[in-house]
Tab-separated table of C-alpha atoms in Angstrom:
chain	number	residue	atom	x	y	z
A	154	UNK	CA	-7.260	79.770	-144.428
A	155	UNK	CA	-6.924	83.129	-142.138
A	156	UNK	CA	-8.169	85.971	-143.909
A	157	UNK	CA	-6.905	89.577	-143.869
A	158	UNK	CA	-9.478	91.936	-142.969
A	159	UNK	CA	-9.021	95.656	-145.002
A	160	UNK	CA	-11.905	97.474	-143.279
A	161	UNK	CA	-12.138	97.195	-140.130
A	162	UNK	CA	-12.630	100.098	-137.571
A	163	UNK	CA	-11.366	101.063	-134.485
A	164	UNK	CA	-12.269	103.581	-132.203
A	165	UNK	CA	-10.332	105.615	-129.856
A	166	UNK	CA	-11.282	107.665	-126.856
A	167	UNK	CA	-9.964	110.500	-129.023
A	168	UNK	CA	-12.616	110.274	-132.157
A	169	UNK	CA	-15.582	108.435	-129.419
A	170	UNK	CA	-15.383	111.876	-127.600
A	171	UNK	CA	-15.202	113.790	-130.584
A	172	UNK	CA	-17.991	112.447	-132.189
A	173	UNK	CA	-20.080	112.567	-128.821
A	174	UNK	CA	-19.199	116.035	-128.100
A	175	UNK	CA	-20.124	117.096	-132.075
A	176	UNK	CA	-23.688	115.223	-131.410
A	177	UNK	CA	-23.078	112.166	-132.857
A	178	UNK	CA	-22.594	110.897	-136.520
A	179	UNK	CA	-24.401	113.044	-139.147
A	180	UNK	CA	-25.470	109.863	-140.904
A	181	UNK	CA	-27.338	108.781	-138.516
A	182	UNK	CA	-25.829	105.523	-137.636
A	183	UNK	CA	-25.452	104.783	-134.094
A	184	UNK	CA	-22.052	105.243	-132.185
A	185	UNK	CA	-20.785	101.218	-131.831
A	186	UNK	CA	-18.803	100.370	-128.566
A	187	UNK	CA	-15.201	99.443	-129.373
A	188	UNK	CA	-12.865	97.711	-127.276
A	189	UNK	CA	-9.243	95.928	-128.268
A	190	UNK	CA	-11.021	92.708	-126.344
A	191	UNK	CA	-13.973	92.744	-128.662
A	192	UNK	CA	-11.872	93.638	-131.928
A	193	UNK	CA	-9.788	90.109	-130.953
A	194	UNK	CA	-13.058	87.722	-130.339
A	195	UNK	CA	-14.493	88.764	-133.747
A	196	UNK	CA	-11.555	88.705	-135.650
A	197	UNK	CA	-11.468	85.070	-133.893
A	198	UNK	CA	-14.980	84.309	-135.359
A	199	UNK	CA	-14.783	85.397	-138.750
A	200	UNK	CA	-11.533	83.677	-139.030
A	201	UNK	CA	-9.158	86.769	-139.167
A	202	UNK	CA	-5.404	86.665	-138.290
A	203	UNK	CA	-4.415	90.202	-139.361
A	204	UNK	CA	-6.390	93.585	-139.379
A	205	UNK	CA	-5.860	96.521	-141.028
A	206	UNK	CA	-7.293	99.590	-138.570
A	207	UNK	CA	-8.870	102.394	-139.652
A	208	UNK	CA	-11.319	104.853	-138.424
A	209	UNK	CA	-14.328	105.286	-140.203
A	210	UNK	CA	-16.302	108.677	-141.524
A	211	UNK	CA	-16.375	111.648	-140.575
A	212	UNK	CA	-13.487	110.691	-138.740
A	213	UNK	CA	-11.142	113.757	-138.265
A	214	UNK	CA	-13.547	116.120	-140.292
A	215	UNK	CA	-15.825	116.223	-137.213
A	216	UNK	CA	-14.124	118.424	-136.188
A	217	UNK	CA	-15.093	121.847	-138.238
A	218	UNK	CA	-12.189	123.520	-137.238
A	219	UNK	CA	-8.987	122.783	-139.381
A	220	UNK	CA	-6.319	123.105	-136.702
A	221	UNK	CA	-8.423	121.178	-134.528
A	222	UNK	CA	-9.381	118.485	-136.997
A	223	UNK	CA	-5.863	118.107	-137.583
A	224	UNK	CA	-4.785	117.498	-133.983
A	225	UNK	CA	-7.670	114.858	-134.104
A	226	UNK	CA	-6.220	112.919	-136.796
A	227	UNK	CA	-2.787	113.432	-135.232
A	228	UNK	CA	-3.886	111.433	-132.121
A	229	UNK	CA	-6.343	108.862	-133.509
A	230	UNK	CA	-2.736	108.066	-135.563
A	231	UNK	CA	-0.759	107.669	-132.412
A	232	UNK	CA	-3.660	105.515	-131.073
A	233	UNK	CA	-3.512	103.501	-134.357
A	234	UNK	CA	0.121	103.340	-134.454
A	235	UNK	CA	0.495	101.971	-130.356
A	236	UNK	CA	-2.144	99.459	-131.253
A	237	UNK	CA	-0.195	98.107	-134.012
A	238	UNK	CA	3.214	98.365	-131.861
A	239	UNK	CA	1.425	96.154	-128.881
A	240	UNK	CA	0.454	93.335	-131.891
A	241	UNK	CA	2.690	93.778	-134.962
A	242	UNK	CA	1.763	90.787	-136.322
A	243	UNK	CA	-2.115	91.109	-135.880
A	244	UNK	CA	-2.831	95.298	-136.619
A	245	UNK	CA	-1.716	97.456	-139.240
A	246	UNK	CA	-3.780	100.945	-139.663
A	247	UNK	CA	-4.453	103.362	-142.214
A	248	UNK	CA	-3.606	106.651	-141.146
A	249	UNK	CA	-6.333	109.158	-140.846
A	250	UNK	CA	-6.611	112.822	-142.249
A	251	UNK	CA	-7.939	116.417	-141.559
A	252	UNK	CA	-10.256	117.379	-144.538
A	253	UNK	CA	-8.518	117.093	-148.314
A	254	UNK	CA	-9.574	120.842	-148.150
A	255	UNK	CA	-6.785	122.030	-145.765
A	256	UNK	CA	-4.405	121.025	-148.489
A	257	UNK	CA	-1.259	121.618	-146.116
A	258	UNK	CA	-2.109	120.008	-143.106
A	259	UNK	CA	-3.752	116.672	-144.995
A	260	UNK	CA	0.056	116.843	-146.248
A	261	UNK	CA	1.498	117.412	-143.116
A	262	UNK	CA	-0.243	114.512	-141.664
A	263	UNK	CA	0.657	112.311	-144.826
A	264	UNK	CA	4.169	113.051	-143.807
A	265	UNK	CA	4.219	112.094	-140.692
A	266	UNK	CA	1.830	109.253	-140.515
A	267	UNK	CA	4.364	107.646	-143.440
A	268	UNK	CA	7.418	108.682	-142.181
A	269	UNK	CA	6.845	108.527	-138.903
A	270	UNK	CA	4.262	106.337	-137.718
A	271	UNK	CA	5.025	104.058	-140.735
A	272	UNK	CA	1.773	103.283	-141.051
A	273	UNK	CA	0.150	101.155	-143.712
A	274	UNK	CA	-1.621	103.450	-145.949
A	275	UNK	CA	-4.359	106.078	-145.693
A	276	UNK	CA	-8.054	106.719	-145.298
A	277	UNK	CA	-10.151	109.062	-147.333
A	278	UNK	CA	-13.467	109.783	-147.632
A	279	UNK	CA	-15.911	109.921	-151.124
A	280	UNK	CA	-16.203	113.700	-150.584
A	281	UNK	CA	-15.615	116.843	-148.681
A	282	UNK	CA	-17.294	120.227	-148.271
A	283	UNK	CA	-20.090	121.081	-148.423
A	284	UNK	CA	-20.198	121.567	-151.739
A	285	UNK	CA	-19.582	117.716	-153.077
A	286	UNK	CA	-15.588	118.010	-153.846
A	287	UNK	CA	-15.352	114.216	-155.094
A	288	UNK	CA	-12.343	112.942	-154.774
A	289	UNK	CA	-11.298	113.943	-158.925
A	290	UNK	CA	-12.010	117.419	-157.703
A	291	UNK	CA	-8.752	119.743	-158.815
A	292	UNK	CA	-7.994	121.090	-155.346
A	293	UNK	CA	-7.491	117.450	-153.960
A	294	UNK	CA	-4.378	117.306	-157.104
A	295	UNK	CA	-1.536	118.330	-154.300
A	296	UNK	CA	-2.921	115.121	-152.268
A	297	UNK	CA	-2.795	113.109	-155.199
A	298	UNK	CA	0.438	113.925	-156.329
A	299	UNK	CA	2.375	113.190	-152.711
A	300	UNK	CA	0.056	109.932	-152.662
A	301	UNK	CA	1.518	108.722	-155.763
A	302	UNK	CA	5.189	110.230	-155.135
A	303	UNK	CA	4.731	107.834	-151.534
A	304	UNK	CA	3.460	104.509	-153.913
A	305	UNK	CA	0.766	104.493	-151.186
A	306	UNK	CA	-2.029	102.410	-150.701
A	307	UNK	CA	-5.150	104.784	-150.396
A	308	UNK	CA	-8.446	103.001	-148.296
A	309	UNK	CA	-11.626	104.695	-149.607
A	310	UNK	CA	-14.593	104.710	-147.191
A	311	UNK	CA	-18.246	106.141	-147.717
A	312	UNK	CA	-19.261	109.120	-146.273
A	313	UNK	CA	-22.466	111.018	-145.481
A	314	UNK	CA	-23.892	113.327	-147.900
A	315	UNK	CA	-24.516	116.713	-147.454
A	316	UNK	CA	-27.960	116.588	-147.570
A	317	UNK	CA	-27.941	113.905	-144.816
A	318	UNK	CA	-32.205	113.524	-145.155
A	319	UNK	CA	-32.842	109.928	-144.962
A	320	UNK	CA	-34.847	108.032	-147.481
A	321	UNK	CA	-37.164	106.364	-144.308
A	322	UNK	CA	-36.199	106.624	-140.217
A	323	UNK	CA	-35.140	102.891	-140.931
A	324	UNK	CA	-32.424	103.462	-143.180
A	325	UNK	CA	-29.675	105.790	-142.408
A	326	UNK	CA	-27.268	106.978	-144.833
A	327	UNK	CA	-24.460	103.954	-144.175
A	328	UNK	CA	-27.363	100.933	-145.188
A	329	UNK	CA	-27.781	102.464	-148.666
A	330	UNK	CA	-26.468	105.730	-149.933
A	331	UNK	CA	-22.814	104.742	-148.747
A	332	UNK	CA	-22.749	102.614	-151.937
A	333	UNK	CA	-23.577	105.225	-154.269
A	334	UNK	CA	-21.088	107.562	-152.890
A	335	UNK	CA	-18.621	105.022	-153.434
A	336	UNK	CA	-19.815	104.629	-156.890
A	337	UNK	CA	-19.765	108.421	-157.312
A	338	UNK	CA	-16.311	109.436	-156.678
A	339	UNK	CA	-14.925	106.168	-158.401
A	340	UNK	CA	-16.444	107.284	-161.395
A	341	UNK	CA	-15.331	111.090	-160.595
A	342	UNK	CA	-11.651	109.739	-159.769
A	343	UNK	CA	-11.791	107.739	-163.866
A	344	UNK	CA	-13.256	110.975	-165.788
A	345	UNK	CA	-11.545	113.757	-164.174
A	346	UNK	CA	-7.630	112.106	-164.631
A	347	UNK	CA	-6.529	112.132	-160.963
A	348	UNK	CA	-6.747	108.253	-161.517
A	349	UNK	CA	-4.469	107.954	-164.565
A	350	UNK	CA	-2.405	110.662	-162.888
A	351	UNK	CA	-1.555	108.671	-159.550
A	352	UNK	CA	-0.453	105.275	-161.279
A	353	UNK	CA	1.565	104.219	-158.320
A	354	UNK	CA	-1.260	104.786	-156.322
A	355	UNK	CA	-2.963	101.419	-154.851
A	356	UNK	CA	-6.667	102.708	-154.259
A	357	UNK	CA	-8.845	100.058	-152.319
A	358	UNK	CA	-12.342	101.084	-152.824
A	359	UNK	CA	-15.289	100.185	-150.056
A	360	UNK	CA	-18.029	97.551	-150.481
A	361	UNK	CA	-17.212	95.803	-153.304
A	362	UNK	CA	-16.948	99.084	-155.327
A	363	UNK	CA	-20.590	100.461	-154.457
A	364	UNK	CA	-22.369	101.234	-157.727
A	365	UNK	CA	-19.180	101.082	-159.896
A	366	UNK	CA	-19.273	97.335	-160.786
A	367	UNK	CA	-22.448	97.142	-162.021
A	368	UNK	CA	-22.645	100.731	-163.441
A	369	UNK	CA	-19.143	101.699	-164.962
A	370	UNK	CA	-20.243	99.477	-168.329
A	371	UNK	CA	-23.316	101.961	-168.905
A	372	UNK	CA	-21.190	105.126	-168.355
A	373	UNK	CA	-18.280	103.596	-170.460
A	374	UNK	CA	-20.535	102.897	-173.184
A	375	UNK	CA	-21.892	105.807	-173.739
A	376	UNK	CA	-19.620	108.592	-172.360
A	377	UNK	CA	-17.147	108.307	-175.636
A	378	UNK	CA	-20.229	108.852	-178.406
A	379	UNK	CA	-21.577	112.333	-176.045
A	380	UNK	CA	-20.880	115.448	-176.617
A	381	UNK	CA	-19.601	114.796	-172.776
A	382	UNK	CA	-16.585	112.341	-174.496
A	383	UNK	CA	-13.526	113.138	-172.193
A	384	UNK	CA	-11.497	111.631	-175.341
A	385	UNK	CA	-11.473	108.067	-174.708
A	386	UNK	CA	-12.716	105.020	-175.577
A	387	UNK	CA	-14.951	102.858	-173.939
A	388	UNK	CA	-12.093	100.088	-173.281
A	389	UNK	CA	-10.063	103.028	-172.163
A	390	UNK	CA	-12.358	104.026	-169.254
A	391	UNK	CA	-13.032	100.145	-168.352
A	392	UNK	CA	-9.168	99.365	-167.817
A	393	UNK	CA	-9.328	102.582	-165.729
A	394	UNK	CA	-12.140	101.021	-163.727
A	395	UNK	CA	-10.465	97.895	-162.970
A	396	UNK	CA	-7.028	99.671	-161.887
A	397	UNK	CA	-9.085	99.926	-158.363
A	398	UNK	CA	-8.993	97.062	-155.627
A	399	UNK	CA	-12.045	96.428	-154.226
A	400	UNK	CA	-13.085	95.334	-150.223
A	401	UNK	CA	-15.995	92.929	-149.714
A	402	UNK	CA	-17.501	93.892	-146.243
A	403	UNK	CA	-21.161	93.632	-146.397
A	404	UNK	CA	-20.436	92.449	-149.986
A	405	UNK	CA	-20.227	88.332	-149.671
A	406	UNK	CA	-23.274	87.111	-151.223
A	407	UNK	CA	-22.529	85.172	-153.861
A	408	UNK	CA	-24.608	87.263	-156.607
A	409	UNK	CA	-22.269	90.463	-155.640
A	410	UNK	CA	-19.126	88.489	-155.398
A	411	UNK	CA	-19.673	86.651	-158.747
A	412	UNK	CA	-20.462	90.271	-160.162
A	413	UNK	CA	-17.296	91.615	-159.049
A	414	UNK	CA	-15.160	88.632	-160.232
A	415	UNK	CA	-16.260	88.667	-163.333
A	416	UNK	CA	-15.354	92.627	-163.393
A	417	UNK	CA	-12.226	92.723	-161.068
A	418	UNK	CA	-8.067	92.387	-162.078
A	419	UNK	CA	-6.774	88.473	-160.413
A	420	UNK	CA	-5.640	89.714	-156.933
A	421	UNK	CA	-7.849	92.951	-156.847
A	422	UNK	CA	-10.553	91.399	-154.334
A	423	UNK	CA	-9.784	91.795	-150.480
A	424	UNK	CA	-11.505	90.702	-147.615
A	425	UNK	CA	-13.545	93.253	-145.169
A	426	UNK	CA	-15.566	93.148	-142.542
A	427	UNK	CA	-16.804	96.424	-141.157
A	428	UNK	CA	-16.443	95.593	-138.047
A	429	UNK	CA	-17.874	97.113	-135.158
A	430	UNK	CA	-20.207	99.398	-137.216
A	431	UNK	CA	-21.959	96.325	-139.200
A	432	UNK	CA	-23.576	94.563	-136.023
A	433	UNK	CA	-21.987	91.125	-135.483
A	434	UNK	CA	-24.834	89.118	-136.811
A	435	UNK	CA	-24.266	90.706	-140.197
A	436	UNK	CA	-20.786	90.543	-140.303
A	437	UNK	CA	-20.909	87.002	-139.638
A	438	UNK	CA	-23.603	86.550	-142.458
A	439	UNK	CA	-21.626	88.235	-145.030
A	440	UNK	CA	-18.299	86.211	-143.545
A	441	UNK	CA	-20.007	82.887	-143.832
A	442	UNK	CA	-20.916	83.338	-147.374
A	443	UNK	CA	-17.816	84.853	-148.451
A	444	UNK	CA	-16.174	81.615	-146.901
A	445	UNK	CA	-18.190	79.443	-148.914
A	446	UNK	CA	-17.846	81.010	-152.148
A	447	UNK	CA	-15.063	78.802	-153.468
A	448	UNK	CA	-11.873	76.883	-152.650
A	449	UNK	CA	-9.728	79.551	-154.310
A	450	UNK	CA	-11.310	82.671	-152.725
A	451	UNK	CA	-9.836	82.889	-149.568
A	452	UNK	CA	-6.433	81.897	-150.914
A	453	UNK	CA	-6.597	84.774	-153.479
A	454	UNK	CA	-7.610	87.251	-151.062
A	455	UNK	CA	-5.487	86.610	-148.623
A	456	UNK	CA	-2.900	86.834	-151.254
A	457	UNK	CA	-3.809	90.220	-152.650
A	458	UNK	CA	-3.595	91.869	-149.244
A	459	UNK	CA	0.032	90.241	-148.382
A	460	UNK	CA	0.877	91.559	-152.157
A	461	UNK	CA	-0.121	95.266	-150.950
A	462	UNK	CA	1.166	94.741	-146.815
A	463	UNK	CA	3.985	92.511	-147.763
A	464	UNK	CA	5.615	93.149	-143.735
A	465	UNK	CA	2.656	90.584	-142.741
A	466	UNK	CA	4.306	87.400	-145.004
């Protein structure tokens, strides 16, 4: 069965020459050629039939400027948008933003990219500043609030930390830390409230939820009986935890998938790829294991996207 792919990249002249021009990405990983040629032949391989586009970290926020990060997002959303016009059937895209921290012109762009471009959903990012505003953070509320009054489906992707040190020359930030940011700001997004406060919100959370699978249990268990409770239960902050939707690129080996099954809502695991910034030969690793998983796993997947993009049934 043809899967739909949730995270899967694209990359524009606009944000290639803006990431050139800013001295690459400040995680370190290496800018990955792009082409609409290549994006068909893999989605070929692994089996895909539909792609959801979206353009990966920093994205926009290279750009330090607001106005100027905001014209960026503005045309890697037109470039997302005429993709998806030349093959409805195959492309969707999540519309990018400038930084949460430019409150009006992330909700400018929300507007239009919606209203618009009609595009599929939007892309955030774990943090932003300088100064580690997780997604739960208070001044990201506004955002929330218009996400949930649009019933929109909200992609979360990794970014780089502040301190972008690397553990070791061979591992930049994407191979490892990307999975604890994603854990991080899952976990920010449960105890702050902004989850219980955008229930109309569908929020699809990177690589098989980072960290948050296999850590929310020892946070949930103890958070309650601290003099850190947040007044609920332990079963309170678990059903929180499981309100998210979770992507498997780079996540198909059976030990991860079995963890998140076992943690996951029914129809709350999606196919991803991370294609072209996972080289092929891991992408087809990770797509050859999640295809032999089980007879109902591509099924279900395929199902829970179509249940969130239902224009592609």
């Amino acid at each position: 069965m043809s899967k739909i792919d949730v995270h899967h990249h694209f990359y524009s002249t606009a944000i290639t020459e803006a990431i050139e021009n800013a001295g690459g990405d400040p995680s370190g990983w290496t800018l990955p050629p792009w082409t609409i040629e290549a994006d068909k032949e893999i989605n070929v391989a692994v089996g895909t039939d539909i792609a959801i586009l979206s353009v990966t970290a920093p994205g926009a926020c290279i750009e330090s400027n607001p106005v100027n990060a905001a014209k960026l997002a503005r045309q890697i959303n037109e470039d997302g948008a005429a993709i998806r016009d030349a093959h409805p059937t195959k492309y969707g895209f999540f519309a990018s933003l400038p930084s949460l921290l430019d409150t009006d012109l992330a909700l400018g762009e929300i507007e239009y990219a919606l209203e618009t471009l009609h595009a599929d959903g939007v892309v955030v990012f774990t943090r932003y500043g300088e100064d580690y505003h997780y997604l739960g953070h208070p001044d990201f509320q506004p955002i929330w609030k218009e996400l949930n009054r649009r019933k929109a489906v909200v992609f979360v992707h990794p970014t780089h930390l502040a301190d972008t040190r690397l553990i070791s020359p061979h591992l930049p930030q994407p191979m490892f830390d990307y999975a604890h940011e994603t854990g991080r700001t899952a976990i920010d997004l449960i105890t702050s409230g902004a989850l219980e406060n955008a229930p109309n919100c569908k929020i699809i959370l990177s690589h098989a939820g980072g960290t948050l699978p296999y850590l929310i249990y020892r946070v949930a268990g103890m958070i309650p009986h601290t003099p850190f409770t947040i007044g609920k239960t332990t079963k309170d902050l678990l059903t929180l935890a499981k309100r998210f939707y979770f992507d498997t690129a780079l996540s198909g080996s059976k030990m991860t998938l079995d963890l998140l099954y076992s943690f996951a809502y029914p129809g709350h695991v999606l196919f991803g790829s991370d294609f072209p910034n996972a080289p092929r030969e891991g992408i087809e690793y990770f797509s050859a294991m999640f295809d032999a998983y089980s007879d109902d796993h591509q099924r279900n997947t395929r199902e829970a996207a179509l249940a969130l993009f239902p224009r592609f049934r």
